[in-house]
Short mmCIF file of C-alpha atoms and ligand atoms in Angstrom, two decimals:
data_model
loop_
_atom_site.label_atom_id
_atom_site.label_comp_id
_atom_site.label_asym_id
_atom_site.label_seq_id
_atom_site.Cartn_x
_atom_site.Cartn_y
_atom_site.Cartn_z
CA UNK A 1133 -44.28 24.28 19.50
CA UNK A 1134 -43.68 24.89 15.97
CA UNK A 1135 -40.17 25.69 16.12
CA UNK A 1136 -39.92 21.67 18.10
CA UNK A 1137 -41.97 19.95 15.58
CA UNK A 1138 -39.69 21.18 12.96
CA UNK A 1139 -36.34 20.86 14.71
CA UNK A 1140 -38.13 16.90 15.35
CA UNK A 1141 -38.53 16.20 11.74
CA UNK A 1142 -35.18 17.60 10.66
CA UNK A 1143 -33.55 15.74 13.51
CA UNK A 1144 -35.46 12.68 12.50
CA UNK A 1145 -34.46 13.12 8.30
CA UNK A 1146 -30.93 13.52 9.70
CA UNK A 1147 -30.57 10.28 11.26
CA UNK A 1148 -32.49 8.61 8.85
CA UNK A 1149 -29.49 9.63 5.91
CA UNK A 1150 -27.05 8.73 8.53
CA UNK A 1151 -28.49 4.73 8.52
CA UNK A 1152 -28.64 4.78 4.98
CA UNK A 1153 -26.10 2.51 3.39
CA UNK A 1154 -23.85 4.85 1.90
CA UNK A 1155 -23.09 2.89 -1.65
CA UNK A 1156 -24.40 -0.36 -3.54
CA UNK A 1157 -22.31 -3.36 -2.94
CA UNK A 1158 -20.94 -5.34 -5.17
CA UNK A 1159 -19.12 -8.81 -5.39
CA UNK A 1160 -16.72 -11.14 -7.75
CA UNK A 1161 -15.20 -14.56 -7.02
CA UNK A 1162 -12.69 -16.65 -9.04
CA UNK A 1163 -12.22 -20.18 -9.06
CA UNK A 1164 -9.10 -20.38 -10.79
CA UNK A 1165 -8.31 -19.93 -14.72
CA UNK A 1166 -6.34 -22.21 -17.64
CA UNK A 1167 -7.46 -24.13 -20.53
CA UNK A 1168 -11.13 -24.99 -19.60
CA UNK A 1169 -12.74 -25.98 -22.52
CA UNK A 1170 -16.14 -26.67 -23.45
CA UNK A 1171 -14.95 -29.97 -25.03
CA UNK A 1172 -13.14 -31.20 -21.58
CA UNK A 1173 -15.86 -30.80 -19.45
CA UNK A 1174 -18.89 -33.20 -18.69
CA UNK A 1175 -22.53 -31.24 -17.86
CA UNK A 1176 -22.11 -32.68 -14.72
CA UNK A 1177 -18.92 -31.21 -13.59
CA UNK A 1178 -20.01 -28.12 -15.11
CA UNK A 1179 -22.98 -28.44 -13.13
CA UNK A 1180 -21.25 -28.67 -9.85
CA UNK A 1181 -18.61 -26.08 -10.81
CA UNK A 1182 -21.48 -23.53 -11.35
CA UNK A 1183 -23.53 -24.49 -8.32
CA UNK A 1184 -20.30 -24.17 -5.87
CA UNK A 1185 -20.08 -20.85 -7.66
CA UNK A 1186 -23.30 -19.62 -7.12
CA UNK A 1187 -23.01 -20.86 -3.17
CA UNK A 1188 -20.23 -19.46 -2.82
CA UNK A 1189 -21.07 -16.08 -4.17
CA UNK A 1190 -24.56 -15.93 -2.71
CA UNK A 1191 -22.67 -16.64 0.92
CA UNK A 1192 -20.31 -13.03 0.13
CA UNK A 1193 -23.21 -11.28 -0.92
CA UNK A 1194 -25.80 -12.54 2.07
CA UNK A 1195 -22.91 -10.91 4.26
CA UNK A 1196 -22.92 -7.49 2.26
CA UNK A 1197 -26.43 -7.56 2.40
CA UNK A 1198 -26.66 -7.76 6.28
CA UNK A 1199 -24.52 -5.18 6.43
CA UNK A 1200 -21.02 -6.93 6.83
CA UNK A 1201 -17.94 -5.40 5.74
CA UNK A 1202 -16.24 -6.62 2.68
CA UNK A 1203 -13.94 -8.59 4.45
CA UNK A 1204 -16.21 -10.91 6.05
CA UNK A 1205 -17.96 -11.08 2.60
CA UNK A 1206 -14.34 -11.94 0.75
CA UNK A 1207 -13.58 -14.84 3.95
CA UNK A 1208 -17.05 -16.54 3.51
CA UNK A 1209 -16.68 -17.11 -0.19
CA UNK A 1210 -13.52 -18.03 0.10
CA UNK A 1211 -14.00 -21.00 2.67
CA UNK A 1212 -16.69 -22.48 0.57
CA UNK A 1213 -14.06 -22.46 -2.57
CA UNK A 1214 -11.59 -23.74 0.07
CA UNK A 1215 -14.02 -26.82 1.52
CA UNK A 1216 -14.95 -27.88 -2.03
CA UNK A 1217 -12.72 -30.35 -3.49
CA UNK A 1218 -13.24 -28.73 -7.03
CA UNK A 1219 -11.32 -26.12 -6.63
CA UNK A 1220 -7.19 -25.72 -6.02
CA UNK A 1221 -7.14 -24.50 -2.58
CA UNK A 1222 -7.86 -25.68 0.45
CA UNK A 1223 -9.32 -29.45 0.53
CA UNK A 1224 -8.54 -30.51 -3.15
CA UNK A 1225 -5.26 -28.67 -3.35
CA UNK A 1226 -2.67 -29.81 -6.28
CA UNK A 1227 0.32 -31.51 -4.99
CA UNK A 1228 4.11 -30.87 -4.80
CA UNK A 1229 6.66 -32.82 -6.29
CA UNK A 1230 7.26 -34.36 -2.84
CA UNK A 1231 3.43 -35.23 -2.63
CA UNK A 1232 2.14 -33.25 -0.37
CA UNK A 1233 -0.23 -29.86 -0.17
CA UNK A 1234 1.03 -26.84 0.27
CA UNK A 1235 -0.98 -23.66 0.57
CA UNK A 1236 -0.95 -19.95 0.26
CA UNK A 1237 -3.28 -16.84 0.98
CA UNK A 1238 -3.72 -13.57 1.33
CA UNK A 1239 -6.15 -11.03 2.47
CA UNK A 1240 -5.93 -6.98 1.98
CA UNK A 1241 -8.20 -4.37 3.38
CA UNK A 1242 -9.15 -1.22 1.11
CA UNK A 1243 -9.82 1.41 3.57
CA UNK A 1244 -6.99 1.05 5.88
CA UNK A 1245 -4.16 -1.08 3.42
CA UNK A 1246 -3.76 -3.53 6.15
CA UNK A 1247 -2.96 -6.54 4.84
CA UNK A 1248 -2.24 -10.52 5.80
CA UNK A 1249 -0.71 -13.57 4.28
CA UNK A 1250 0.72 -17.13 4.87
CA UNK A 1251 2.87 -19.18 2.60
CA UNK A 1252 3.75 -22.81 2.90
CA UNK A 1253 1.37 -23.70 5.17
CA UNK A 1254 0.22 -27.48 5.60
CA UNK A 1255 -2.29 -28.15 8.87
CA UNK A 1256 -4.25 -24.98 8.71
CA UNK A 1257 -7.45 -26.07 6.90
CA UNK A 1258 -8.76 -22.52 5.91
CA UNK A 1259 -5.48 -20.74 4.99
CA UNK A 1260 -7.44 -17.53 3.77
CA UNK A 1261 -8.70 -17.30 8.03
CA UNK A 1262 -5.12 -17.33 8.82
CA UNK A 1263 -4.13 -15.04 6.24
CA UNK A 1264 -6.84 -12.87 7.89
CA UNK A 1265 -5.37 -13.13 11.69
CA UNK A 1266 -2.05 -12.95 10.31
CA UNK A 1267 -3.46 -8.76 9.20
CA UNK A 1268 -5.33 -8.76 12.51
CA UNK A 1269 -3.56 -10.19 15.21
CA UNK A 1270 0.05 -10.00 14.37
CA UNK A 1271 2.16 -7.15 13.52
CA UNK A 1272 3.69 -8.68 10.47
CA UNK A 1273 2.17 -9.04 6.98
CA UNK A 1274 3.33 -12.39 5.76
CA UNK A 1275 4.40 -15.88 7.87
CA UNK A 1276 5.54 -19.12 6.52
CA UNK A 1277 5.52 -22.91 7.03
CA UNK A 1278 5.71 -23.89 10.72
CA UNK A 1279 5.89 -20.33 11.79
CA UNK A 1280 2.54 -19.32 10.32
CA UNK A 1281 0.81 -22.82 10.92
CA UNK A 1282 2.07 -22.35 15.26
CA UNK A 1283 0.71 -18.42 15.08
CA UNK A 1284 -2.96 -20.41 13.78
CA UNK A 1285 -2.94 -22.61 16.15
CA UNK A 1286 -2.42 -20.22 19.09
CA UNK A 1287 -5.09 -18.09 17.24
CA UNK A 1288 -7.58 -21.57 17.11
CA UNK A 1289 -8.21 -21.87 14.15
CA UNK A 1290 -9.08 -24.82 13.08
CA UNK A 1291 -6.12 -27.45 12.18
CA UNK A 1292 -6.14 -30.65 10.48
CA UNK A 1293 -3.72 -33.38 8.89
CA UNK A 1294 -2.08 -32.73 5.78
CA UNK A 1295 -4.06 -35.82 4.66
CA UNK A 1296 -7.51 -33.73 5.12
CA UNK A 1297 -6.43 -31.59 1.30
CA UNK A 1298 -6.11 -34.71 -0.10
CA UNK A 1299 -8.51 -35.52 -3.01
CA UNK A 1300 -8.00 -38.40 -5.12
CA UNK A 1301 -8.75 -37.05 -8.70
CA UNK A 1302 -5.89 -34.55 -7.84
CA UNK A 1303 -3.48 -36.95 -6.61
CA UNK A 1304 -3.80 -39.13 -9.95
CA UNK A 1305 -3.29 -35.74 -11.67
CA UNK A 1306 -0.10 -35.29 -9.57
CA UNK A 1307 1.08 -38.87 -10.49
CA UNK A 1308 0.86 -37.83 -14.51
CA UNK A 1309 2.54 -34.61 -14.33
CA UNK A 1310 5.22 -36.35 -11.77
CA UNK A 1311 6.30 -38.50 -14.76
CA UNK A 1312 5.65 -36.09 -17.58
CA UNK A 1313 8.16 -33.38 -15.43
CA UNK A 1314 10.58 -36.41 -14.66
CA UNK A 1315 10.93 -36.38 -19.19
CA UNK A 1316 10.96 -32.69 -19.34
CA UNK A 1317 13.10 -31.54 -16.06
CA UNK A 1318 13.72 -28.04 -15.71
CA UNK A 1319 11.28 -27.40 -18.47
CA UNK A 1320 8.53 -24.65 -17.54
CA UNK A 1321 6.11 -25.10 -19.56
CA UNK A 1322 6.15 -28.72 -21.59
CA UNK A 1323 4.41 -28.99 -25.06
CA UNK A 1324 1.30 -31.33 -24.50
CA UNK A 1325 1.54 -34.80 -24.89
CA UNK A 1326 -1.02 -36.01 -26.85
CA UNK A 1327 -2.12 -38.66 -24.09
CA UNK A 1328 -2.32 -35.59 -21.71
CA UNK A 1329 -4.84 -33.35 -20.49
CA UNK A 1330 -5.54 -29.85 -20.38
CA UNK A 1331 -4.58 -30.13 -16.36
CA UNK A 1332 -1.35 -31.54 -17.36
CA UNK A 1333 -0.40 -29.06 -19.28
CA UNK A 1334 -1.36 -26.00 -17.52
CA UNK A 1335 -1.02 -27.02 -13.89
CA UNK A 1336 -2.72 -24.75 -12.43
CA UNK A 1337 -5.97 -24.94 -11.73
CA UNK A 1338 -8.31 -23.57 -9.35
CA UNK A 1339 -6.85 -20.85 -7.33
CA UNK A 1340 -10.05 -19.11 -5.49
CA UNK A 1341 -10.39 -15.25 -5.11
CA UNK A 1342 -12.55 -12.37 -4.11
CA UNK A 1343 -13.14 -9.06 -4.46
CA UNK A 1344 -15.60 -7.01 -2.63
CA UNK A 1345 -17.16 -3.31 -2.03
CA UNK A 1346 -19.67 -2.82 1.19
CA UNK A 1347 -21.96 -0.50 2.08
CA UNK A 1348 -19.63 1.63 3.66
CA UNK A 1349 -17.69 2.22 0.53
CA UNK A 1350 -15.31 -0.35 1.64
CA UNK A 1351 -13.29 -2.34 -0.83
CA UNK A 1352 -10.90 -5.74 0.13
CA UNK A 1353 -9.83 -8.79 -2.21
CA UNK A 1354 -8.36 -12.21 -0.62
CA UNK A 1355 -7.02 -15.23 -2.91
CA UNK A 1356 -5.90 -18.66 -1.49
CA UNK A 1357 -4.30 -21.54 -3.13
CA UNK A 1358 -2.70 -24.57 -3.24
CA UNK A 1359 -0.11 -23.28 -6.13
CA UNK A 1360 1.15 -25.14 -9.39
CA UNK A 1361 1.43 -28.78 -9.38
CA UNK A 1362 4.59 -30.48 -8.55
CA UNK A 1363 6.00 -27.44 -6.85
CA UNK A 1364 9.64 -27.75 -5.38
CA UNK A 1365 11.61 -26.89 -2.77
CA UNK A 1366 8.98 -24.28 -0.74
CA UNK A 1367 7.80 -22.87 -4.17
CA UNK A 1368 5.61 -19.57 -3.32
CA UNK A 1369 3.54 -18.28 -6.13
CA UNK A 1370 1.59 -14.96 -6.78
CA UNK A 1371 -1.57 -15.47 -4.94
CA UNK A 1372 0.32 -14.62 -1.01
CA UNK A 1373 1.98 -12.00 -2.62
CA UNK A 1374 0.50 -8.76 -2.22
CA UNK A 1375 0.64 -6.62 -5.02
CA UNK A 1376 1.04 -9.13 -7.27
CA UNK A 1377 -1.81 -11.33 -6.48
CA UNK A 1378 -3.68 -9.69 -4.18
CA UNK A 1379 -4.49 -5.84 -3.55
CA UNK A 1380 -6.88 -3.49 -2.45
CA UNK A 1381 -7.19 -0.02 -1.86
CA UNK A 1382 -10.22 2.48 -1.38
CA UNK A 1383 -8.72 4.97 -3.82
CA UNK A 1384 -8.75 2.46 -6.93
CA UNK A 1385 -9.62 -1.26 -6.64
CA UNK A 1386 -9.49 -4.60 -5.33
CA UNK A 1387 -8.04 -7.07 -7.29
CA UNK A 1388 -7.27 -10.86 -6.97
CA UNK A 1389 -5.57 -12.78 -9.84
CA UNK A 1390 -5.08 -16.31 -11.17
CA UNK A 1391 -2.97 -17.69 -13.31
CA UNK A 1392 1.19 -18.80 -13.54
CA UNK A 1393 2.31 -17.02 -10.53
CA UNK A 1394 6.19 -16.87 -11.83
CA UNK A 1395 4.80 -14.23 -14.68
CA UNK A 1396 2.20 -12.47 -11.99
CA UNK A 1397 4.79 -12.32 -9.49
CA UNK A 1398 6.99 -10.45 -11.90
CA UNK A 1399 4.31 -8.46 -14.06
CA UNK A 1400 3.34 -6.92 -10.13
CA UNK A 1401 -0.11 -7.55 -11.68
CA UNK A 1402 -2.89 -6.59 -8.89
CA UNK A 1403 -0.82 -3.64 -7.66
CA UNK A 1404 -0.02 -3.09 -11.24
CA UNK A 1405 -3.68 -2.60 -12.52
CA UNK A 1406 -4.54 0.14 -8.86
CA UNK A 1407 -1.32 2.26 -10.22
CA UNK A 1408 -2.80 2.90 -13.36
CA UNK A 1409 -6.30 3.90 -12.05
CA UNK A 1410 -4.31 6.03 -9.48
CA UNK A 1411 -1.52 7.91 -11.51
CA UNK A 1412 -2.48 7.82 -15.51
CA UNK A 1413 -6.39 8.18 -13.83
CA UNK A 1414 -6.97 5.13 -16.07
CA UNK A 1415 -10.92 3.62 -15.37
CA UNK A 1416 -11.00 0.00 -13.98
CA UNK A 1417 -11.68 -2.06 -17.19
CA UNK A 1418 -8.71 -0.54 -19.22
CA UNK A 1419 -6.09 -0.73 -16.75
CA UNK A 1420 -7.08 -4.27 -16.31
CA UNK A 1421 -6.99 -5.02 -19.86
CA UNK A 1422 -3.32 -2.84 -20.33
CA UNK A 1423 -2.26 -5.33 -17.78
CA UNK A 1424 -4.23 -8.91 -18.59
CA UNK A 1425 -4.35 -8.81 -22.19
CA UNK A 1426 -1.09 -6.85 -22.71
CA UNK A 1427 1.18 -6.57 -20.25
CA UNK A 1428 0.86 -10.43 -19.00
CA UNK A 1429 0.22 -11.51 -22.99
CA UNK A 1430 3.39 -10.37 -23.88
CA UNK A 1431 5.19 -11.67 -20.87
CA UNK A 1432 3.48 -15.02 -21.50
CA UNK A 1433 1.84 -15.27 -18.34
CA UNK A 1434 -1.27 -17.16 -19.04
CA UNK A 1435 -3.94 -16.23 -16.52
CA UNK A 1436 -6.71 -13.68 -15.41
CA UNK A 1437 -7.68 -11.36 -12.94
CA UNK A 1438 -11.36 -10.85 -11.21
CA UNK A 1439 -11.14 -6.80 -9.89
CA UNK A 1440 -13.83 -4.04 -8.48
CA UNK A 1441 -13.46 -0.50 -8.38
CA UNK A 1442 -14.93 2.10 -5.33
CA UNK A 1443 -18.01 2.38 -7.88
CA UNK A 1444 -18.52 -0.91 -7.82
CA UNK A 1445 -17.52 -1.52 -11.05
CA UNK A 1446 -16.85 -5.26 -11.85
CA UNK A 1447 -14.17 -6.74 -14.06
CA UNK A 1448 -13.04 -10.46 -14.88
CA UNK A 1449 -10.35 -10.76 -17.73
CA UNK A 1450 -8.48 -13.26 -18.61
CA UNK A 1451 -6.12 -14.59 -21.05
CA UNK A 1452 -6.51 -18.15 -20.98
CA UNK A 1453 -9.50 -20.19 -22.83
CA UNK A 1454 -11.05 -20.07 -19.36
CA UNK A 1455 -12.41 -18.55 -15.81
CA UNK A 1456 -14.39 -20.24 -13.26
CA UNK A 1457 -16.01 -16.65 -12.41
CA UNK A 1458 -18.91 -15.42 -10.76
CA UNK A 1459 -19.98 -11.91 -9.68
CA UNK A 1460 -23.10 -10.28 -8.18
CA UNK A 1461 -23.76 -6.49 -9.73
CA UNK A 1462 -24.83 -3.10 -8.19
CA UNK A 1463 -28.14 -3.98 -9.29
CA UNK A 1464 -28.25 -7.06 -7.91
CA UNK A 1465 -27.58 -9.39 -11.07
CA UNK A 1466 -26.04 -11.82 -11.18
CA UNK A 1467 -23.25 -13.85 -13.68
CA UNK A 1468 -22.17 -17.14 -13.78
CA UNK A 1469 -19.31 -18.09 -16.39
CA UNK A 1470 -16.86 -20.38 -17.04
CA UNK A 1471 -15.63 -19.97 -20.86
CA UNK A 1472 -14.38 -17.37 -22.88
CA UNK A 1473 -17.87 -15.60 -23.97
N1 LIG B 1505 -1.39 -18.27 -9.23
C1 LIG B 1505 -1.26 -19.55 -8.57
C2 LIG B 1505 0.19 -19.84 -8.34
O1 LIG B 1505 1.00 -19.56 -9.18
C3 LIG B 1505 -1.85 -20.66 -9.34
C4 LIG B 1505 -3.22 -20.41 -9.93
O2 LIG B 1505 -3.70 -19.29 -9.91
O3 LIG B 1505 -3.85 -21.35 -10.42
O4 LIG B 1505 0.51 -20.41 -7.32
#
C-alpha cells in the first residue's frame, strides 16, 4: 500500500513539472523609428501613440499568458499596429510616388526557422496574416503583388480596396514630399527644407514589429509595413526581407528592425545581430549595439531594432532621435517609450 501511495505522489509531482510553463515570457513591439522629437509632438498625439502601444502590447502578452505560442502573440500586436491609422502599416500606410499603398511583411518562427513574407501587396488588409499563411500554407517563403494578394484570397483572409489604407494626414504628407522629391530627383536623402517637417525629411515612419518568447521557450519576430514614402517602381524595403528585417531563431534571438530599409537591406541587420550571438558567442545587447550603433552608424542607415534573446532578454536600440517602443519584461514590467532616454 505503501509502495502505491508513493509511486501516486511521484507520479502526481511528475506531471505536475510536466504542466509547468517551462520559461518566463517575454514581449517587445515597435512602432516605427526617425526623428520623433519631443518638440514635434502634441500631448495628445503622444497620448494616443502610447495608448495604441500599450493595447497593442497588452493584446501579445494576454496571448503568452494563456499559453499561446509566440506567434500568435507577434500576429495580435501586429494587427492592432496595422488597424491604427498612427502607425505606417496597414490602414495609415505612406504612399508611393504613384499614390497608392503598398505593403510588406514578414513573419519567422524560432524553433523550426520557418518563415513567411509578402511584398507589394495592395487588397490584403492585414499583410502580417498573409505573411503568416504564406510560412504555413504554401511551400514558398516570399510572394509578391497579385500573386501573394490571389494566394490571400484563396486562404480568406480578409480583403479590402486599396482605398481602405488610406488616411488623410498621410496623404497630405505624400503631397509635400511629392513636390519636395520632384526639386531633389534622384536625391536619397534631401537636406530639410526649412518649411518641412521631420516626416518629410525622414520618410519613414511607423513600420510595426514584434518580437516574442513563450512559455515553451519559443522565440518568433514579424514586422509589416507600408515602406518609405514616395516609393517607385515596386520598391521593396527591409522589413519582408528576412534576415535583414526580420529573424528569429531559438539558438539566439528574434529580431525585427525599423529604419531606411536600403542600408538594413544591405547591413543584413536582424540576421546580422543572431550571427554574432551564435559564432563570436556575443550576449544580445552587444551584438545589437555592434550592429545598431556601429555597423548601421557608419553605413548611415538611420534606424533601430527591437530584439529578444531565448532568456528573454529584451533590447530596443536605435540610432535615430526616436522609437515608438514598448515591451513587457520577464517579471512582468512593463515600458512605454518613445524618445531617446
Ligand atoms: N524599414 C522600412 C522600409 O524601408 C521603413 C521603416 O521602417 O519605417 O521599408
Amino acid at each position: 500500500m505503501k509502495i502505491i501511495y508513493i509511486l501516486l505522489a511521484y507520479f502526481y509531482m511528475a506531471t505536475s513539472l510536466m504542466a509547468q510553463p517551462q520559461q518566463r515570457i517575454a514581449i517587445a513591439i515597435h512602432g516605427g523609428a526617425g526623428t520623433i522629437l519631443k518638440a514635434n509632438m502634441t500631448p495628445e498625439l503622444e497620448k494616443q501613440y502610447t495608448e495604441k502601444l500599450d493595447e497593442a502590447i497588452s493584446a501579445g502578452y494576454a496571448v503568452l499568458q494563456k499559453g499561446g505560442t509566440s506567434l500568435e502573440a507577434v500576429a495580435a500586436a501586429i494587427r492592432i499596429m496595422e488597424d491604427s491609422p498612427l502607425f505606417n502599416a496597414g490602414k495609415g500606410a505612406v504612399f508611393t510616388n504613384e499614390g497608392k499603398n503598398e505593403l510588406d511583411a514578414s513573419v519567422m518562427d524560432g524553433k523550426t526557422l520557418a518563415a513567411g513574407a509578402i511584398a507589394g501587396v495592395t487588397t490584403i488588409k492585414n499583410p502580417i496574416m498573409a505573411a503568416i499563411a504564406v510560412m504555413r500554407k504554401s511551400p514558398h517563403v516570399m510572394m509578391t503583388g497579385r500573386g501573394a494578394e490571389t494566394f490571400a484570397e484563396q486562404q480568406g483572409l480578409e480583403m479590402v480596396p486599396n482605398s481602405y489604407f488610406r488616411d488623410e494626414h498621410r496623404y497630405q504628407q505624400w503631397l509635400k514630399v511629392k513636390a519636395r522629391d520632384s526639386i531633389g530627383e534622384g536625391r536619397i536623402r534631401p537636406e530639410l527644407l526649412p518649411d518641412e517637417d521631420a516626416f518629410i525629411k525622414d520618410r519613414k515612419f511607423g513600420t510595426v514589429g514584434c518580437v516574442a518568447l513563450d512559455q515553451y521557450g519559443n522565440l518568433a519576430a514579424g514586422t509589416s509595413t507600408g515602406g518609405m514614402t514616395n516609393k517607385r517602381y515596386g520598391r521593396v524595403g527591409d522589413a519582408p526581407i528576412i534576415g535583414a528585417g526580420t529573424y528569429a531563431n531559438n539558438e539566439t534571438c528574434a529580431v525585427s528592425a525599423t529604419g531606411h530599409g536600403e542600408y538594413f537591406i544591405r547591413a543584413v541587420v536582424a540576421h546580422d545581430i543572431s550571427a554574432l550571438m551564435a559564432y563570436k558567442k556575443m550576449p544580445l545587447k552587444k551584438a545589437a549595439d555592434e550592429v545598431v550603433m556601429k555597423k548601421l552608424v557608419k553605413m548611415g542607415g538611420e534606424g533601430g531594432i527591437i530584439a529578444i534573446d531565448n532568456k528573454g532578454n529584451i533590447v530596443m536600440p536605435f540610432n535615430s532621435e526616436g522609437m515608438y517602443r514598448a515591451c513587457i519584461y520577464t517579471n512582468g514590467q512593463k515600458k512605454i517609450a518613445i524618445y531617446k532616454q
